[in-house]
Amino acid sequence: MTARGRFIVLEGGDGAGKGSAIASLAAGLQDDGYDVLTTREPGGTPEGLQLRALLLAAEGEVWDRGAELLLMTAARLQHVRRVIEPALVAGMVVLCDRFVGSSLAYQGGGRGIPADLILDLHRRFVGDFWPDLTVLLDIDPAVGLARSRRRLSGDGVDEGRFEELGHNFHDRVRRSFLDQAGQHASRTVVIDASRPIDVVQQDVIGQVRTRLAQFGEVDGEG
Ligand code: TYD
């Protein structure tokens, strides 16, 4: 399948500000004239949302890590086939909050499943399907936790899960994201998400605009 659109994924630890960065990025790209679809994982389809509810309602490590990986992958497969690929074929810019990089970071780095196994599962079921560009919002987990606490006060579900997993877990998640960024440097931008939110948003929009323009030049040459 030849995709004409562009698949852009935002990744990062909890509390990095992905939600607001994606919203402002979507608005900015729409202003530029792009046809934009914003979506997220786990979720993105009705089935994925049900899996999301099952996965995120459980605090800490209730799920066996393998079961967690399989459910995340199942939700991703539905999401890619039913939502992301059709949007790319229609020429849209798809902005996705988390993708397989989160499985590598959380089920891999965080919970110790070998990266090879996660990547093999992805290749076998989802296929040779990867982001055109990944924007990593990097933040010290302690700072992200403080932000999440403020944001989630009154909503104990995600907060409980976050707290339960502990700081070592989130340090390993961050390390995995940074390692992935190093391995795929040409299609990743790393953003310092510890700065004020409006600065982060402007940086994200600026970097993505530059990359989209470069994609366009490459297309033009072909
Ligand atoms: P969410 O509330 O979306 O977190 P955030 O707003 O920080 O993105 O919760 C998603 C959680 O699911 C988050 O803790 C990361 C986790 N997750 C995985 O463990 N593996 C995955 O493959 C994905 C997509 C998410």
Coordinates of C-alpha atoms and ligand atoms in Angstrom, one line a residue:
M1 CA 0.0 0.0 0.0
T2 CA 1.5 3.3 -1.0
A3 CA 0.7 5.9 1.6
R4 CA 0.6 9.5 0.4
G5 CA 0.1 11.1 3.8
R6 CA 2.5 11.4 6.7
F7 CA 2.5 9.5 9.9
I8 CA 3.8 11.6 12.8
V9 CA 4.0 10.1 16.3
L10 CA 4.5 11.9 19.6
E11 CA 6.1 9.9 22.4
G12 CA 7.3 10.7 25.9
G13 CA 6.8 9.9 29.5
D14 CA 3.7 10.6 31.5
G15 CA 3.4 14.3 32.2
A16 CA 5.6 15.4 29.3
G17 CA 2.7 17.5 27.8
K18 CA 2.0 15.4 24.8
G19 CA -1.7 16.1 24.9
S20 CA -1.4 19.9 24.6
A21 CA 1.5 19.7 22.2
I22 CA -0.6 17.5 19.8
A23 CA -3.6 19.8 20.1
S24 CA -1.5 22.9 19.2
L25 CA 0.4 21.0 16.5
A26 CA -2.8 19.9 14.9
A27 CA -4.2 23.5 14.9
G28 CA -0.9 24.8 13.5
L29 CA -0.8 22.3 10.6
Q30 CA -4.4 22.9 9.8
D31 CA -3.6 26.6 9.5
D32 CA -0.9 25.6 7.1
G33 CA -3.5 23.8 4.9
Y34 CA -2.8 20.2 5.9
D35 CA -5.6 17.8 6.3
V36 CA -4.9 16.5 9.9
L37 CA -6.1 13.5 11.8
T38 CA -5.3 13.3 15.6
T39 CA -5.5 10.0 17.3
R40 CA -4.0 8.1 20.3
E41 CA -2.9 4.8 21.7
P42 CA -4.0 2.7 23.4
G43 CA -7.4 3.7 21.9
G44 CA -8.0 5.1 18.5
T45 CA -10.8 2.7 17.6
P46 CA -13.9 1.6 19.6
E47 CA -12.2 -1.7 20.3
G48 CA -9.0 0.0 21.3
L49 CA -10.9 2.3 23.7
Q50 CA -12.3 -0.8 25.4
L51 CA -8.8 -2.3 25.7
R52 CA -7.5 1.1 27.0
A53 CA -10.1 1.1 29.8
L54 CA -9.1 -2.5 30.8
L55 CA -5.4 -1.7 30.7
L56 CA -5.4 1.7 32.4
A57 CA -7.9 0.9 35.1
A58 CA -5.5 -1.6 36.6
E59 CA -2.9 -0.1 38.9
G60 CA 0.7 -1.0 38.9
E61 CA 1.6 -4.4 37.5
V62 CA -1.8 -6.2 37.7
W63 CA -1.5 -7.3 34.1
D64 CA 1.1 -10.0 33.2
R65 CA 3.6 -8.0 31.1
G66 CA 3.1 -10.4 28.1
A67 CA -0.6 -10.0 28.3
E68 CA -0.2 -6.2 28.4
L69 CA 2.1 -6.3 25.3
L70 CA -0.4 -8.5 23.4
L71 CA -3.4 -6.2 24.3
M72 CA -1.4 -3.1 23.3
T73 CA -0.4 -4.7 20.0
A74 CA -4.0 -5.9 19.4
A75 CA -5.2 -2.3 19.9
R76 CA -2.5 -1.0 17.6
L77 CA -3.3 -3.5 14.8
Q78 CA -6.9 -2.4 14.8
H79 CA -5.9 1.2 14.9
V80 CA -3.4 0.9 12.0
R81 CA -5.8 -1.1 9.7
R82 CA -9.0 0.7 10.5
V83 CA -7.9 4.3 11.1
I84 CA -4.3 5.2 10.3
E85 CA -3.7 3.5 7.0
P86 CA -6.9 4.7 5.4
A87 CA -6.1 8.3 6.5
L88 CA -2.7 8.1 5.0
V89 CA -4.1 6.7 1.8
A90 CA -6.4 9.7 1.8
G91 CA -3.3 12.0 2.0
M92 CA -3.8 13.1 5.6
V93 CA -1.2 14.0 8.1
V94 CA -1.8 11.6 11.0
L95 CA -0.8 12.8 14.5
C96 CA -0.7 9.9 16.9
D97 CA -0.2 10.2 20.6
R98 CA 2.1 7.1 21.3
F99 CA 2.8 4.1 19.0
V100 CA 5.1 1.1 19.1
G101 CA 7.8 3.2 20.7
S102 CA 5.7 3.2 23.8
S103 CA 5.5 -0.6 23.8
L104 CA 9.3 -0.6 23.5
A105 CA 9.6 1.9 26.4
Y106 CA 7.0 0.6 28.8
Q107 CA 6.7 -3.1 28.1
G108 CA 10.3 -3.3 27.0
G109 CA 12.4 -0.8 29.1
G110 CA 9.9 -0.6 31.9
R111 CA 8.9 -4.2 32.3
G112 CA 11.8 -6.1 30.8
I113 CA 10.4 -7.7 27.6
P114 CA 13.2 -8.0 25.1
A115 CA 13.0 -5.3 22.4
D116 CA 13.5 -8.0 19.6
L117 CA 10.3 -9.7 20.7
I118 CA 8.3 -6.5 20.7
L119 CA 9.6 -5.6 17.3
D120 CA 9.1 -9.1 15.9
L121 CA 5.4 -9.0 17.1
H122 CA 5.0 -5.7 15.4
R123 CA 6.5 -6.8 12.1
R124 CA 4.5 -10.0 12.0
F125 CA 1.1 -8.5 12.7
V126 CA 1.2 -4.8 12.0
G127 CA 3.9 -5.2 9.3
D128 CA 6.7 -3.0 8.1
F129 CA 4.8 0.1 9.3
W130 CA 6.7 2.8 11.2
P131 CA 6.3 6.5 11.8
D132 CA 7.7 8.9 9.2
L133 CA 8.7 11.1 12.1
T134 CA 8.7 10.7 15.9
V135 CA 8.7 13.7 18.2
L136 CA 10.0 12.7 21.6
L137 CA 9.0 15.0 24.4
D138 CA 11.8 14.3 26.9
I139 CA 11.4 15.1 30.6
D140 CA 12.8 14.0 33.9
P141 CA 10.1 11.6 35.3
A142 CA 10.2 13.4 38.6
V143 CA 9.2 16.6 36.9
G144 CA 6.6 14.8 34.7
L145 CA 5.1 13.2 37.9
A146 CA 4.7 16.6 39.5
R147 CA 2.9 17.9 36.4
S148 CA 0.7 14.8 36.2
R149 CA -0.2 15.1 39.9
R150 CA -1.4 18.7 39.3
R151 CA -3.3 17.8 36.1
L152 CA -4.9 14.6 37.5
S153 CA -5.9 15.8 40.9
G154 CA -9.4 14.5 41.3
D155 CA -8.8 11.6 38.9
G156 CA -7.1 8.9 40.8
V157 CA -7.0 6.2 38.1
D158 CA -4.0 7.1 36.0
E159 CA -2.3 8.8 38.9
G160 CA -2.5 5.6 41.0
R161 CA -1.0 3.6 38.1
F162 CA 1.8 6.0 37.7
E163 CA 2.7 6.2 41.3
E164 CA 2.6 2.5 41.8
L165 CA 5.1 1.8 39.0
G166 CA 7.7 3.9 40.8
H167 CA 10.6 6.1 39.7
N168 CA 13.0 3.4 38.6
F169 CA 10.4 2.2 36.1
H170 CA 9.9 5.6 34.7
D171 CA 13.6 6.2 34.5
R172 CA 13.9 3.0 32.4
V173 CA 11.1 4.2 30.2
R174 CA 12.9 7.5 29.6
R175 CA 16.2 5.7 28.8
S176 CA 14.4 3.5 26.3
F177 CA 12.8 6.5 24.5
L178 CA 16.2 8.2 24.3
D179 CA 17.9 5.0 23.1
Q180 CA 15.3 4.7 20.4
A181 CA 15.8 8.3 19.4
G182 CA 19.5 7.6 19.1
Q183 CA 18.9 4.5 16.9
H184 CA 16.5 6.4 14.6
A185 CA 18.1 9.8 14.7
S186 CA 17.2 10.7 11.1
R187 CA 13.5 10.4 11.7
T188 CA 13.3 11.5 15.4
V189 CA 13.3 15.0 17.0
V190 CA 14.0 15.2 20.7
I191 CA 12.3 18.1 22.5
D192 CA 13.2 19.3 25.9
A193 CA 9.8 19.1 27.5
S194 CA 10.9 20.6 30.9
R195 CA 10.5 24.1 29.5
P196 CA 7.3 26.1 29.7
I197 CA 4.5 24.6 27.8
D198 CA 4.2 27.4 25.2
V199 CA 7.9 27.1 24.4
V200 CA 7.6 23.4 24.0
Q201 CA 4.6 23.8 21.7
Q202 CA 6.4 26.3 19.5
D203 CA 9.4 24.1 19.3
V204 CA 7.3 21.1 18.3
I205 CA 5.4 23.0 15.6
G206 CA 8.7 24.5 14.2
Q207 CA 10.5 21.2 14.0
V208 CA 7.5 19.4 12.4
R209 CA 7.0 22.2 9.8
T210 CA 10.7 21.9 8.9
R211 CA 10.5 18.1 8.5
L212 CA 7.3 18.2 6.5
A213 CA 8.8 20.7 4.1
Q214 CA 11.8 18.4 3.7
F215 CA 9.5 15.4 3.0
G216 CA 7.8 17.6 0.4
E217 CA 11.1 18.4 -1.4
V218 CA 11.9 14.7 -1.5
D219 CA 8.5 13.9 -3.0
G220 CA 8.9 16.7 -5.5
E221 CA 12.1 15.2 -6.8
G222 CA 10.5 11.8 -7.3
Ligands
TYD1 P1 -2.3 8.0 28.9 O1 -3.3 8.4 29.9 O2 -2.6 8.1 27.5 O3 -0.9 8.6 29.2 P2 -0.3 9.9 28.6 O4 -1.3 11.0 28.7 O5 0.9 10.1 29.4 O6 0.0 9.5 27.2 O7 -1.9 6.5 29.3 C1 -1.3 5.7 28.4 C2 -0.5 4.8 29.3 O8 -0.3 3.5 28.5 C3 0.9 5.3 29.5 O9 1.2 5.1 30.9 C4 1.8 4.5 28.7 C5 1.1 3.2 28.5 N1 1.3 2.5 27.3 C6 2.1 1.3 27.3 O10 2.5 0.9 28.4 N2 2.4 0.7 26.1 C7 2.0 1.1 24.9 O11 2.2 0.5 23.9 C8 1.2 2.3 24.9 C9 0.7 2.8 23.6 C10 0.9 3.0 26.1

